[in-house]
């Protein structure tokens, strides 16, 4: 198996298109055509993790956080980032990151937290906009199903939990083939009028290229008429954070202590308890303070995340309880999820979960 196959699976799991602008997910070090001997999964990629990969004979490290966020001008070993890259290159170890794209998918980082805390029927807290498009094309009536099915197979027509969604309307198309054309219907130099169907399907932007390829390959016309329009609708399965409900109401302090235990947290920073019952809970793995207003607006009783600044605790303002459980702690179980997913996909290859605790923060 080559690294490209691993990258293709990770792209299926969390498309790279969905990473934030500042992010650097994907293959950071290595060759797509390199053969895989073993995979090591970790939250972070630090020197001790590379050493562990060498010891376990793994030549691929998949980390949630990318070791490189911005461009490097020299590799002298002057800092931990450069040392990691140099050691990886010297030992032919590929470095792959799957970061905010995994944060932004429905089954990613935040779903892992929800599952661990027993949060039921979780939905995206802040769905993304600007990532949906509408594809419109015109098809001769006898070829409608062939083309429509090809588009569905390529991933078009997904609306939330519904697949193969489309709309069609009947009309008539006209065209005159030139002397150099090779028409499947009609004759050169003669205007043709054909009963056609206008077919409309939703397209996720990162699938556009493969869907258009499916259209061109399945459509009978030499020159296919098609248009793509931007859609302002939010994508219900892509975005930041998640929100759901507990099976029953819980006491605030008891729930906070249970979160501390379940998430294996040394200390939980929190705002004052409000003497209310907890039922609706919002979560965001990693730095999620930017979602506080969204959690309040959605009616969450508690918001679990990390990296809140001092003044942001005041913004809770008696409307919600903030549980700041720590960045590492909120995402640490993501590695296990990736390890299990990769093992199921590639059962004949060794996929290891790193035993290195990479959290740079310590407590006394």
Tab-separated table of C-alpha atoms in Angstrom:
chain	number	residue	atom	x	y	z
A	1	UNK	CA	0.000	0.000	0.000
A	2	UNK	CA	1.241	3.464	-0.875
A	3	UNK	CA	0.858	6.660	1.130
A	4	UNK	CA	-1.520	7.951	-1.545
A	5	UNK	CA	-4.091	5.347	-0.482
A	6	UNK	CA	-3.887	6.573	3.108
A	7	UNK	CA	-4.303	10.172	1.945
A	8	UNK	CA	-7.288	9.215	-0.211
A	9	UNK	CA	-8.987	7.616	2.787
A	10	UNK	CA	-8.303	10.620	5.011
A	11	UNK	CA	-9.724	12.837	2.258
A	12	UNK	CA	-12.872	10.702	2.337
A	13	UNK	CA	-12.995	10.958	6.133
A	14	UNK	CA	-12.494	14.735	6.255
A	15	UNK	CA	-12.025	16.548	2.922
A	16	UNK	CA	-9.042	18.893	2.893
A	17	UNK	CA	-11.258	21.598	1.383
A	18	UNK	CA	-12.950	21.919	4.778
A	19	UNK	CA	-9.850	23.020	6.669
A	20	UNK	CA	-9.685	26.628	7.836
A	21	UNK	CA	-7.653	29.172	5.864
A	22	UNK	CA	-4.892	29.307	8.482
A	23	UNK	CA	-4.497	25.534	8.632
A	24	UNK	CA	-1.966	23.196	7.019
A	25	UNK	CA	-3.582	19.764	6.874
A	26	UNK	CA	-2.473	17.047	4.467
A	27	UNK	CA	0.887	15.512	3.578
A	28	UNK	CA	3.587	17.740	5.104
A	29	UNK	CA	6.639	15.525	4.618
A	30	UNK	CA	6.958	12.518	2.327
A	31	UNK	CA	6.193	11.030	-1.066
A	32	UNK	CA	2.730	9.987	-2.262
A	33	UNK	CA	4.223	6.883	-3.888
A	34	UNK	CA	6.154	5.708	-0.823
A	35	UNK	CA	5.209	2.222	0.416
A	36	UNK	CA	3.676	2.113	3.896
A	37	UNK	CA	5.310	-0.133	6.507
A	38	UNK	CA	3.231	1.019	9.462
A	39	UNK	CA	1.188	3.965	10.732
A	40	UNK	CA	1.507	5.764	14.064
A	41	UNK	CA	-1.352	8.038	15.164
A	42	UNK	CA	-0.837	10.897	17.617
A	43	UNK	CA	-2.473	14.163	18.611
A	44	UNK	CA	0.788	16.068	18.083
A	45	UNK	CA	3.982	15.304	16.197
A	46	UNK	CA	6.957	15.991	18.464
A	47	UNK	CA	10.449	14.483	18.539
A	48	UNK	CA	9.561	11.685	20.950
A	49	UNK	CA	6.693	10.648	18.664
A	50	UNK	CA	9.103	10.382	15.723
A	51	UNK	CA	11.400	8.273	17.929
A	52	UNK	CA	8.436	6.051	18.767
A	53	UNK	CA	7.637	5.654	15.064
A	54	UNK	CA	11.227	4.595	14.388
A	55	UNK	CA	11.097	2.062	17.222
A	56	UNK	CA	7.789	0.628	16.001
A	57	UNK	CA	8.974	0.564	12.376
A	58	UNK	CA	6.239	2.967	11.250
A	59	UNK	CA	7.099	5.188	8.297
A	60	UNK	CA	3.886	7.248	8.474
A	61	UNK	CA	2.845	9.515	11.347
A	62	UNK	CA	-0.691	10.903	11.270
A	63	UNK	CA	-1.234	13.698	13.768
A	64	UNK	CA	-4.237	15.893	14.384
A	65	UNK	CA	-2.146	19.044	14.804
A	66	UNK	CA	0.242	19.906	11.948
A	67	UNK	CA	3.884	20.332	12.936
A	68	UNK	CA	4.166	23.141	10.358
A	69	UNK	CA	1.626	25.968	10.220
A	70	UNK	CA	3.586	28.536	8.235
A	71	UNK	CA	6.507	28.576	5.820
A	72	UNK	CA	10.026	27.693	6.974
A	73	UNK	CA	13.055	29.351	5.371
A	74	UNK	CA	15.756	27.086	6.817
A	75	UNK	CA	16.190	23.682	8.435
A	76	UNK	CA	19.030	23.962	10.953
A	77	UNK	CA	17.513	22.147	13.923
A	78	UNK	CA	17.204	25.441	15.792
A	79	UNK	CA	13.758	24.600	17.194
A	80	UNK	CA	11.547	21.584	17.797
A	81	UNK	CA	9.700	22.027	14.498
A	82	UNK	CA	12.888	21.897	12.450
A	83	UNK	CA	14.241	18.983	14.498
A	84	UNK	CA	11.075	16.948	13.909
A	85	UNK	CA	11.193	17.546	10.162
A	86	UNK	CA	14.909	16.751	9.884
A	87	UNK	CA	14.521	13.530	11.868
A	88	UNK	CA	11.484	12.489	9.817
A	89	UNK	CA	13.287	13.081	6.514
A	90	UNK	CA	16.442	11.274	7.676
A	91	UNK	CA	14.357	8.230	8.604
A	92	UNK	CA	12.029	8.350	5.554
A	93	UNK	CA	8.985	8.976	7.734
A	94	UNK	CA	5.999	10.734	6.173
A	95	UNK	CA	4.153	13.320	8.267
A	96	UNK	CA	0.428	13.802	7.691
A	97	UNK	CA	-1.965	16.138	9.490
A	98	UNK	CA	-5.766	15.997	9.620
A	99	UNK	CA	-6.687	19.064	11.629
A	100	UNK	CA	-9.532	21.583	11.236
A	101	UNK	CA	-11.052	19.557	8.412
A	102	UNK	CA	-11.622	16.818	11.018
A	103	UNK	CA	-12.976	19.478	13.401
A	104	UNK	CA	-15.510	20.575	10.793
A	105	UNK	CA	-17.102	17.260	9.806
A	106	UNK	CA	-20.095	15.725	11.538
A	107	UNK	CA	-18.330	12.495	12.521
A	108	UNK	CA	-15.043	14.093	13.628
A	109	UNK	CA	-13.478	15.577	16.750
A	110	UNK	CA	-16.682	16.916	18.297
A	111	UNK	CA	-18.646	13.723	17.696
A	112	UNK	CA	-15.934	11.865	19.616
A	113	UNK	CA	-16.538	14.179	22.596
A	114	UNK	CA	-20.319	13.796	22.332
A	115	UNK	CA	-20.081	10.012	22.245
A	116	UNK	CA	-17.789	9.974	25.269
A	117	UNK	CA	-20.129	12.209	27.271
A	118	UNK	CA	-23.368	10.536	26.212
A	119	UNK	CA	-24.681	13.573	24.362
A	120	UNK	CA	-27.564	12.347	22.212
A	121	UNK	CA	-28.562	13.377	18.672
A	122	UNK	CA	-25.738	15.917	18.300
A	123	UNK	CA	-25.940	18.474	15.510
A	124	UNK	CA	-23.429	20.980	14.167
A	125	UNK	CA	-23.512	24.077	16.386
A	126	UNK	CA	-22.464	26.560	13.691
A	127	UNK	CA	-22.999	25.116	10.190
A	128	UNK	CA	-20.767	26.460	7.430
A	129	UNK	CA	-22.092	28.497	4.527
A	130	UNK	CA	-20.563	29.062	1.110
A	131	UNK	CA	-19.648	25.431	0.467
A	132	UNK	CA	-22.732	24.335	-1.470
A	133	UNK	CA	-23.465	24.854	-5.157
A	134	UNK	CA	-26.256	23.944	-7.551
A	135	UNK	CA	-25.412	22.158	-10.783
A	136	UNK	CA	-27.902	22.578	-13.624
A	137	UNK	CA	-27.685	20.613	-16.858
A	138	UNK	CA	-29.939	19.794	-19.806
A	139	UNK	CA	-30.406	16.198	-20.956
A	140	UNK	CA	-32.323	14.504	-23.788
A	141	UNK	CA	-35.274	12.714	-22.176
A	142	UNK	CA	-34.152	9.118	-22.987
A	143	UNK	CA	-30.776	9.696	-21.288
A	144	UNK	CA	-32.065	11.320	-18.087
A	145	UNK	CA	-31.688	8.358	-15.728
A	146	UNK	CA	-28.251	7.417	-17.033
A	147	UNK	CA	-26.892	10.907	-16.385
A	148	UNK	CA	-28.736	11.405	-13.101
A	149	UNK	CA	-27.445	8.106	-11.709
A	150	UNK	CA	-23.895	8.975	-12.762
A	151	UNK	CA	-24.135	12.278	-10.873
A	152	UNK	CA	-25.487	10.520	-7.790
A	153	UNK	CA	-22.656	7.978	-7.853
A	154	UNK	CA	-20.167	10.855	-7.987
A	155	UNK	CA	-21.677	12.381	-4.829
A	156	UNK	CA	-24.213	14.911	-6.096
A	157	UNK	CA	-27.672	15.345	-4.604
A	158	UNK	CA	-26.910	15.092	-0.881
A	159	UNK	CA	-29.140	17.179	1.418
A	160	UNK	CA	-28.522	16.415	5.091
A	161	UNK	CA	-29.523	12.818	5.755
A	162	UNK	CA	-31.126	12.468	2.292
A	163	UNK	CA	-29.204	11.283	-0.752
A	164	UNK	CA	-30.043	11.198	-4.479
A	165	UNK	CA	-31.990	14.469	-4.261
A	166	UNK	CA	-32.740	16.212	-7.556
A	167	UNK	CA	-35.330	18.265	-9.389
A	168	UNK	CA	-36.199	18.006	-13.063
A	169	UNK	CA	-38.430	19.988	-15.388
A	170	UNK	CA	-39.293	19.364	-19.028
A	171	UNK	CA	-38.577	21.799	-21.836
A	172	UNK	CA	-37.145	22.059	-25.323
A	173	UNK	CA	-33.590	22.776	-26.341
A	174	UNK	CA	-32.344	24.006	-29.709
A	175	UNK	CA	-28.908	23.876	-31.327
A	176	UNK	CA	-27.272	23.980	-34.741
A	177	UNK	CA	-24.122	21.810	-35.118
A	178	UNK	CA	-21.249	23.447	-37.004
A	179	UNK	CA	-19.487	21.820	-39.941
A	180	UNK	CA	-16.805	20.545	-37.551
A	181	UNK	CA	-19.207	19.118	-34.974
A	182	UNK	CA	-19.993	15.433	-34.454
A	183	UNK	CA	-23.554	15.570	-33.124
A	184	UNK	CA	-25.123	12.536	-31.469
A	185	UNK	CA	-28.499	14.037	-32.364
A	186	UNK	CA	-29.232	16.098	-35.494
A	187	UNK	CA	-27.214	17.085	-38.555
A	188	UNK	CA	-24.449	19.602	-39.250
A	189	UNK	CA	-25.760	22.990	-40.341
A	190	UNK	CA	-29.361	22.224	-39.437
A	191	UNK	CA	-31.089	23.571	-36.361
A	192	UNK	CA	-32.377	20.808	-34.132
A	193	UNK	CA	-35.141	20.992	-31.530
A	194	UNK	CA	-35.028	18.319	-28.825
A	195	UNK	CA	-37.245	17.411	-25.872
A	196	UNK	CA	-34.891	17.907	-22.938
A	197	UNK	CA	-35.009	17.778	-19.165
A	198	UNK	CA	-33.483	20.462	-16.958
A	199	UNK	CA	-31.844	18.576	-14.090
A	200	UNK	CA	-30.808	20.341	-10.863
A	201	UNK	CA	-28.691	18.822	-8.085
A	202	UNK	CA	-26.812	20.167	-5.077
A	203	UNK	CA	-23.037	19.798	-5.143
A	204	UNK	CA	-20.530	20.077	-2.307
A	205	UNK	CA	-17.709	22.265	-3.619
A	206	UNK	CA	-14.941	19.766	-2.946
A	207	UNK	CA	-16.764	17.195	-5.106
A	208	UNK	CA	-17.388	19.533	-8.041
A	209	UNK	CA	-14.558	18.272	-10.250
A	210	UNK	CA	-15.459	14.583	-9.966
A	211	UNK	CA	-19.162	15.340	-10.440
A	212	UNK	CA	-18.510	17.386	-13.589
A	213	UNK	CA	-16.322	14.578	-14.890
A	214	UNK	CA	-19.185	12.136	-14.314
A	215	UNK	CA	-21.507	14.514	-16.178
A	216	UNK	CA	-19.207	14.747	-19.203
A	217	UNK	CA	-18.677	10.993	-19.350
A	218	UNK	CA	-22.362	10.067	-19.090
A	219	UNK	CA	-23.982	12.829	-21.169
A	220	UNK	CA	-24.651	11.958	-24.837
A	221	UNK	CA	-23.912	15.427	-26.221
A	222	UNK	CA	-20.536	16.422	-27.653
A	223	UNK	CA	-20.919	19.866	-26.042
A	224	UNK	CA	-22.672	19.568	-22.689
A	225	UNK	CA	-24.681	22.556	-21.468
A	226	UNK	CA	-24.230	23.062	-17.728
A	227	UNK	CA	-24.103	25.827	-15.138
A	228	UNK	CA	-22.974	25.990	-11.512
A	229	UNK	CA	-24.570	28.501	-9.120
A	230	UNK	CA	-23.425	29.450	-5.598
A	231	UNK	CA	-25.864	28.532	-2.824
A	232	UNK	CA	-26.086	30.500	0.436
A	233	UNK	CA	-27.675	27.629	2.383
A	234	UNK	CA	-25.692	26.374	5.375
A	235	UNK	CA	-24.404	22.803	5.186
A	236	UNK	CA	-26.089	20.930	8.080
A	237	UNK	CA	-23.289	18.354	8.365
A	238	UNK	CA	-20.257	20.660	8.158
A	239	UNK	CA	-19.211	23.350	10.602
A	240	UNK	CA	-17.924	24.201	14.070
A	241	UNK	CA	-18.858	22.589	17.371
A	242	UNK	CA	-21.801	20.342	18.169
A	243	UNK	CA	-24.855	20.536	20.400
A	244	UNK	CA	-27.148	17.853	21.740
A	245	UNK	CA	-28.967	16.675	24.853
A	246	UNK	CA	-28.245	14.378	27.765
A	247	UNK	CA	-30.521	11.420	28.424
A	248	UNK	CA	-31.808	13.198	31.530
A	249	UNK	CA	-31.306	16.379	33.523
A	250	UNK	CA	-28.142	16.624	35.602
A	251	UNK	CA	-26.931	18.785	38.463
A	252	UNK	CA	-24.352	21.329	37.235
A	253	UNK	CA	-21.544	20.491	39.643
A	254	UNK	CA	-22.109	16.746	39.389
A	255	UNK	CA	-22.069	16.993	35.603
A	256	UNK	CA	-18.844	19.031	35.658
A	257	UNK	CA	-17.179	16.404	37.852
A	258	UNK	CA	-18.404	13.651	35.543
A	259	UNK	CA	-16.976	15.503	32.526
A	260	UNK	CA	-13.669	15.817	34.387
A	261	UNK	CA	-13.609	12.067	34.972
A	262	UNK	CA	-14.772	10.990	31.499
A	263	UNK	CA	-12.386	13.339	29.686
A	264	UNK	CA	-9.490	12.486	32.047
A	265	UNK	CA	-8.915	16.112	33.007
A	266	UNK	CA	-6.591	17.186	35.841
A	267	UNK	CA	-8.456	20.440	36.473
A	268	UNK	CA	-11.556	22.077	34.991
A	269	UNK	CA	-11.820	25.860	34.841
A	270	UNK	CA	-15.438	26.990	34.893
A	271	UNK	CA	-17.749	29.940	35.375
A	272	UNK	CA	-20.059	30.118	38.375
A	273	UNK	CA	-22.725	27.456	38.551
A	274	UNK	CA	-26.217	28.870	38.006
A	275	UNK	CA	-28.245	26.438	40.143
A	276	UNK	CA	-29.999	25.113	37.063
A	277	UNK	CA	-30.337	21.636	35.647
A	278	UNK	CA	-28.154	20.621	32.710
A	279	UNK	CA	-29.872	19.063	29.701
A	280	UNK	CA	-28.597	20.736	26.525
A	281	UNK	CA	-24.817	20.669	26.063
A	282	UNK	CA	-22.586	22.292	23.428
A	283	UNK	CA	-19.017	21.151	22.779
A	284	UNK	CA	-16.031	22.194	20.696
A	285	UNK	CA	-12.726	20.361	20.712
A	286	UNK	CA	-9.680	22.617	20.898
A	287	UNK	CA	-9.998	26.402	20.983
A	288	UNK	CA	-13.739	27.001	20.919
A	289	UNK	CA	-14.295	30.306	22.691
A	290	UNK	CA	-15.396	31.867	19.382
A	291	UNK	CA	-18.549	29.730	19.611
A	292	UNK	CA	-19.724	30.987	23.009
A	293	UNK	CA	-22.385	33.293	21.542
A	294	UNK	CA	-23.613	30.488	19.282
A	295	UNK	CA	-23.888	28.099	22.228
A	296	UNK	CA	-25.898	30.678	24.194
A	297	UNK	CA	-28.144	31.415	21.212
A	298	UNK	CA	-28.783	27.684	20.733
A	299	UNK	CA	-29.964	27.404	24.339
A	300	UNK	CA	-27.108	25.308	25.703
A	301	UNK	CA	-26.944	24.994	29.485
A	302	UNK	CA	-23.230	24.153	29.391
A	303	UNK	CA	-20.480	24.816	26.839
A	304	UNK	CA	-17.471	22.470	26.975
A	305	UNK	CA	-14.333	23.629	25.191
A	306	UNK	CA	-10.923	25.156	25.953
A	307	UNK	CA	-8.553	28.119	25.644
A	308	UNK	CA	-10.932	30.782	26.958
A	309	UNK	CA	-9.303	34.120	27.750
A	310	UNK	CA	-9.920	35.791	31.113
A	311	UNK	CA	-12.464	38.346	29.891
A	312	UNK	CA	-14.361	35.753	27.871
A	313	UNK	CA	-15.495	34.090	31.090
A	314	UNK	CA	-17.421	37.278	31.880
A	315	UNK	CA	-19.266	36.895	28.566
A	316	UNK	CA	-21.128	33.888	29.964
A	317	UNK	CA	-23.006	36.560	31.953
A	318	UNK	CA	-25.228	34.170	33.886
A	319	UNK	CA	-26.634	32.655	30.708
A	320	UNK	CA	-24.494	29.527	30.420
A	321	UNK	CA	-21.849	27.554	32.304
A	322	UNK	CA	-18.433	27.354	30.628
A	323	UNK	CA	-16.338	24.249	31.284
A	324	UNK	CA	-12.780	24.834	30.054
A	325	UNK	CA	-11.282	21.343	30.095
A	326	UNK	CA	-8.014	22.089	28.273
A	327	UNK	CA	-6.991	21.911	24.613
A	328	UNK	CA	-5.145	18.602	24.777
A	329	UNK	CA	-7.779	17.033	27.007
A	330	UNK	CA	-10.641	17.966	24.693
A	331	UNK	CA	-8.979	16.363	21.660
A	332	UNK	CA	-6.939	13.505	23.105
A	333	UNK	CA	-9.452	10.806	22.153
A	334	UNK	CA	-9.389	11.899	18.511
A	335	UNK	CA	-6.232	9.826	18.027
A	336	UNK	CA	-8.014	6.679	19.153
A	337	UNK	CA	-10.880	7.394	16.752
A	338	UNK	CA	-8.432	7.790	13.862
A	339	UNK	CA	-6.574	4.625	14.832
A	340	UNK	CA	-9.782	2.577	14.874
A	341	UNK	CA	-10.990	4.067	11.570
A	342	UNK	CA	-7.652	3.383	9.848
A	343	UNK	CA	-7.492	-0.158	11.229
A	344	UNK	CA	-10.957	-0.921	9.877
A	345	UNK	CA	-10.024	0.502	6.475
A	346	UNK	CA	-6.576	-1.123	6.275
A	347	UNK	CA	-6.839	-4.330	8.346
A	348	UNK	CA	-3.666	-5.808	6.859
A	349	UNK	CA	-1.434	-2.938	7.977
A	350	UNK	CA	-0.152	-2.125	11.444
A	351	UNK	CA	-1.814	1.011	12.816
A	352	UNK	CA	-0.529	2.024	16.259
A	353	UNK	CA	-1.802	4.533	18.794
A	354	UNK	CA	1.067	6.614	20.158
A	355	UNK	CA	1.830	6.092	23.829
A	356	UNK	CA	3.481	9.517	24.135
A	357	UNK	CA	1.571	12.121	26.117
A	358	UNK	CA	2.245	15.220	24.046
A	359	UNK	CA	0.482	17.779	26.248
A	360	UNK	CA	2.987	20.618	26.897
A	361	UNK	CA	0.945	21.820	29.903
A	362	UNK	CA	1.647	20.351	33.345
A	363	UNK	CA	-0.128	20.726	36.692
A	364	UNK	CA	1.086	20.638	40.291
